[in-house]
PDB file of C-alpha atoms and ligand atoms in Angstrom:
ATOM      1  CA  MET A   1     159.865  78.484   9.375  1.00  0.00           C
ATOM      2  CA  CYS A   2     159.657  78.479  13.184  1.00  0.00           C
ATOM      3  CA  MET A   3     162.161  76.803  15.527  1.00  0.00           C
ATOM      4  CA  LYS A   4     159.907  73.843  16.239  1.00  0.00           C
ATOM      5  CA  GLU A   5     159.484  73.096  12.537  1.00  0.00           C
ATOM      6  CA  LYS A   6     163.231  73.384  11.964  1.00  0.00           C
ATOM      7  CA  LEU A   7     163.878  70.994  14.831  1.00  0.00           C
ATOM      8  CA  LEU A   8     161.295  68.518  13.547  1.00  0.00           C
ATOM      9  CA  ARG A   9     162.818  68.628  10.053  1.00  0.00           C
ATOM     10  CA  PHE A  10     166.299  68.163  11.516  1.00  0.00           C
ATOM     11  CA  MET A  11     165.199  65.159  13.586  1.00  0.00           C
ATOM     12  CA  ALA A  12     163.314  63.448  10.737  1.00  0.00           C
ATOM     13  CA  GLY A  13     164.778  59.996  10.041  1.00  0.00           C
ATOM     14  CA  ARG A  14     166.996  60.199  13.076  1.00  0.00           C
ATOM     15  CA  TYR A  15     166.887  57.758  15.949  1.00  0.00           C
ATOM     16  CA  GLY A  16     165.923  59.974  18.876  1.00  0.00           C
ATOM     17  CA  MET A  17     165.468  58.899  22.470  1.00  0.00           C
ATOM     18  CA  ASP A  18     165.267  55.370  23.882  1.00  0.00           C
ATOM     19  CA  GLN A  19     165.830  53.627  27.216  1.00  0.00           C
ATOM     20  CA  LEU A  20     169.605  53.377  26.696  1.00  0.00           C
ATOM     21  CA  ASN A  21     169.842  57.099  25.922  1.00  0.00           C
ATOM     22  CA  ARG A  22     167.756  57.956  28.969  1.00  0.00           C
ATOM     23  CA  PHE A  23     170.140  55.852  31.056  1.00  0.00           C
ATOM     24  CA  LEU A  24     173.197  57.493  29.413  1.00  0.00           C
ATOM     25  CA  SER A  25     171.936  61.038  29.943  1.00  0.00           C
ATOM     26  CA  THR A  26     171.091  60.260  33.585  1.00  0.00           C
ATOM     27  CA  ALA A  27     174.506  58.644  34.072  1.00  0.00           C
ATOM     28  CA  ALA A  28     176.239  61.701  32.554  1.00  0.00           C
ATOM     29  CA  MET A  29     174.256  63.993  34.854  1.00  0.00           C
ATOM     30  CA  VAL A  30     175.143  61.887  37.915  1.00  0.00           C
ATOM     31  CA  LEU A  31     178.831  61.988  36.906  1.00  0.00           C
ATOM     32  CA  VAL A  32     178.678  65.793  36.529  1.00  0.00           C
ATOM     33  CA  ILE A  33     177.066  66.146  39.970  1.00  0.00           C
ATOM     34  CA  ILE A  34     179.650  63.829  41.574  1.00  0.00           C
ATOM     35  CA  ASN A  35     182.345  65.861  39.826  1.00  0.00           C
ATOM     36  CA  LEU A  36     181.106  69.029  41.561  1.00  0.00           C
ATOM     37  CA  PHE A  37     182.452  67.477  44.761  1.00  0.00           C
ATOM     38  CA  VAL A  38     185.491  65.468  43.672  1.00  0.00           C
ATOM     39  CA  ARG A  39     186.653  67.726  40.796  1.00  0.00           C
ATOM     40  CA  SER A  40     188.444  65.122  38.729  1.00  0.00           C
ATOM     41  CA  THR A  41     189.403  65.764  35.096  1.00  0.00           C
ATOM     42  CA  LEU A  42     189.045  62.082  34.318  1.00  0.00           C
ATOM     43  CA  LEU A  43     185.481  62.008  35.668  1.00  0.00           C
ATOM     44  CA  TRP A  44     184.612  65.130  33.708  1.00  0.00           C
ATOM     45  CA  LEU A  45     185.978  63.596  30.501  1.00  0.00           C
ATOM     46  CA  LEU A  46     184.022  60.415  31.195  1.00  0.00           C
ATOM     47  CA  ALA A  47     180.802  62.403  31.686  1.00  0.00           C
ATOM     48  CA  LEU A  48     181.503  64.275  28.429  1.00  0.00           C
ATOM     49  CA  ALA A  49     182.181  61.020  26.561  1.00  0.00           C
ATOM     50  CA  VAL A  50     178.936  59.490  27.853  1.00  0.00           C
ATOM     51  CA  LEU A  51     176.996  62.606  26.845  1.00  0.00           C
ATOM     52  CA  ILE A  52     178.584  62.701  23.368  1.00  0.00           C
ATOM     53  CA  TYR A  53     177.790  59.002  22.880  1.00  0.00           C
ATOM     54  CA  CYS A  54     174.191  59.723  23.929  1.00  0.00           C
ATOM     55  CA  TYR A  55     173.878  62.543  21.363  1.00  0.00           C
ATOM     56  CA  VAL A  56     175.576  60.551  18.605  1.00  0.00           C
ATOM     57  CA  ARG A  57     173.015  57.778  19.187  1.00  0.00           C
ATOM     58  CA  MET A  58     170.129  60.258  19.293  1.00  0.00           C
ATOM     59  CA  LEU A  59     171.105  61.910  15.987  1.00  0.00           C
ATOM     60  CA  SER A  60     172.066  58.678  14.271  1.00  0.00           C
ATOM     61  CA  ARG A  61     170.312  57.592  11.074  1.00  0.00           C
ATOM     62  CA  ASN A  62     171.381  53.966  11.519  1.00  0.00           C
ATOM     63  CA  LEU A  63     168.136  52.974  13.244  1.00  0.00           C
ATOM     64  CA  GLU A  64     168.722  49.217  13.057  1.00  0.00           C
ATOM     65  CA  LYS A  65     172.084  49.369  14.855  1.00  0.00           C
ATOM     66  CA  ARG A  66     170.689  51.716  17.552  1.00  0.00           C
ATOM     67  CA  ARG A  67     167.724  49.378  18.137  1.00  0.00           C
ATOM     68  CA  LYS A  68     170.102  46.448  18.581  1.00  0.00           C
ATOM     69  CA  GLU A  69     172.188  48.424  21.102  1.00  0.00           C
ATOM     70  CA  ASN A  70     169.041  49.314  23.016  1.00  0.00           C
ATOM     71  CA  GLY A  71     167.935  45.658  22.948  1.00  0.00           C
ATOM     72  CA  ARG A  72     171.274  44.571  24.402  1.00  0.00           C
ATOM     73  CA  TYR A  73     171.016  47.245  27.098  1.00  0.00           C
ATOM     74  CA  LEU A  74     167.487  46.118  28.050  1.00  0.00           C
ATOM     75  CA  GLU A  75     168.648  42.491  28.180  1.00  0.00           C
ATOM     76  CA  ILE A  76     171.566  43.287  30.504  1.00  0.00           C
ATOM     77  CA  LYS A  77     169.341  45.502  32.649  1.00  0.00           C
ATOM     78  CA  SER A  78     166.685  42.807  33.042  1.00  0.00           C
ATOM     79  CA  ARG A  79     169.333  40.206  33.866  1.00  0.00           C
ATOM     80  CA  LEU A  80     170.737  42.482  36.590  1.00  0.00           C
ATOM     81  CA  THR A  81     167.350  43.371  38.084  1.00  0.00           C
ATOM     82  CA  ASN A  82     166.270  39.699  38.013  1.00  0.00           C
ATOM     83  CA  GLY A  83     169.535  38.678  39.690  1.00  0.00           C
ATOM     84  CA  LEU A  84     169.016  41.305  42.370  1.00  0.00           C
ATOM     85  CA  ARG A  85     165.391  40.273  42.927  1.00  0.00           C
ATOM     86  CA  ASN A  86     166.372  36.585  43.203  1.00  0.00           C
ATOM     87  CA  TRP A  87     169.132  37.448  45.657  1.00  0.00           C
ATOM     88  CA  ARG A  88     166.674  39.468  47.793  1.00  0.00           C
ATOM     89  CA  ASP A  89     164.169  36.583  47.715  1.00  0.00           C
ATOM     90  CA  ARG A  90     166.877  34.160  48.859  1.00  0.00           C
ATOM     91  CA  GLN A  91     167.862  36.488  51.715  1.00  0.00           C
ATOM     92  CA  LYS A  92     164.247  36.492  52.899  1.00  0.00           C
ATOM     93  CA  GLN A  93     163.998  32.669  52.785  1.00  0.00           C
ATOM     94  CA  LYS A  94     167.467  31.941  54.193  1.00  0.00           C
ATOM     95  CA  LYS A  95     166.066  31.112  57.640  1.00  0.00           C
ATOM     96  CA  ASP A  96     163.940  28.227  56.324  1.00  0.00           C
ATOM     97  CA  TYR A  97     165.767  27.077  53.184  1.00  0.00           C
ATOM     98  CA  CYS A  98     169.226  26.153  51.944  1.00  0.00           C
ATOM     99  CA  PHE A  99     170.255  27.355  48.498  1.00  0.00           C
ATOM    100  CA  PHE A 100     172.919  25.854  46.268  1.00  0.00           C
ATOM    101  CA  HIS A 101     173.781  25.256  42.621  1.00  0.00           C
ATOM    102  CA  CYS A 102     173.316  21.933  40.867  1.00  0.00           C
ATOM    103  CA  PRO A 103     176.845  20.556  40.219  1.00  0.00           C
ATOM    104  CA  ALA A 104     175.843  19.480  36.693  1.00  0.00           C
ATOM    105  CA  CYS A 105     173.824  22.371  35.239  1.00  0.00           C
ATOM    106  CA  LYS A 106     174.452  25.162  37.791  1.00  0.00           C
ATOM    107  CA  ALA A 107     170.702  25.712  38.307  1.00  0.00           C
ATOM    108  CA  MET A 108     169.803  27.302  41.660  1.00  0.00           C
ATOM    109  CA  LEU A 109     168.144  24.769  43.968  1.00  0.00           C
ATOM    110  CA  ARG A 110     166.257  25.251  47.212  1.00  0.00           C
ATOM    111  CA  VAL A 111     165.759  22.662  49.960  1.00  0.00           C
ATOM    112  CA  PRO A 112     164.264  22.959  53.463  1.00  0.00           C
ATOM    113  CA  ARG A 113     166.845  23.760  56.127  1.00  0.00           C
ATOM    114  CA  GLY A 114     167.630  21.286  58.916  1.00  0.00           C
ATOM    115  CA  ALA A 115     166.534  18.104  57.102  1.00  0.00           C
ATOM    116  CA  GLY A 116     169.940  16.474  57.652  1.00  0.00           C
ATOM    117  CA  ARG A 117     171.730  14.663  54.844  1.00  0.00           C
ATOM    118  CA  ILE A 118     169.338  14.389  51.893  1.00  0.00           C
ATOM    119  CA  ARG A 119     169.382  13.202  48.324  1.00  0.00           C
ATOM    120  CA  VAL A 120     168.560  16.064  45.967  1.00  0.00           C
ATOM    121  CA  THR A 121     167.345  15.602  42.401  1.00  0.00           C
ATOM    122  CA  CYS A 122     167.788  18.638  40.182  1.00  0.00           C
ATOM    123  CA  ARG A 123     164.479  19.666  38.655  1.00  0.00           C
ATOM    124  CA  LYS A 124     166.123  21.090  35.584  1.00  0.00           C
ATOM    125  CA  CYS A 125     168.526  18.332  34.504  1.00  0.00           C
ATOM    126  CA  GLY A 126     167.565  15.361  36.717  1.00  0.00           C
ATOM    127  CA  ASN A 127     171.043  15.046  38.229  1.00  0.00           C
ATOM    128  CA  ALA A 128     170.875  13.477  41.740  1.00  0.00           C
ATOM    129  CA  PHE A 129     173.392  14.172  44.500  1.00  0.00           C
ATOM    130  CA  GLU A 130     173.609  14.270  48.308  1.00  0.00           C
ATOM    131  CA  ARG A 131     173.704  17.390  50.410  1.00  0.00           C
ATOM    132  CA  LYS A 132     173.767  18.226  54.087  1.00  0.00           C
ATOM    133  CA  THR A 133     171.115  20.821  54.983  1.00  0.00           C
TER     134      THR A 133
HETATM  135 ZN1   ZN B 201     170.889  20.336  37.284  1.00  0.00          ZN
END
């Protein structure tokens, strides 16, 4: 039996790679590279822990649990990237628009800048309130 066959047999029924593991292995590598410069035992242990966690996930036979973890990771990642994109969009429009949260439902609202004191109706919950722009 050649090495490739042995490896395939070993990996059968195991979870393997996913987005979370790719992130973990990249994070471990980044920590190792940073540690080349700062030389901290704590950082090294953290990198090792991240790498071990990555391998434990990869070799795991509990596919359902690993899929759920990956789903949670993707959800958090998309929330962060959406938040960042929204923030960047607001920065671009800051000159022409005012942004604030609805006091009732906390939805982000946008109104034209320099319109004076206006009555704003939240599009999400219908709550009306006054704001100076
Ligand atoms: Zn609202």
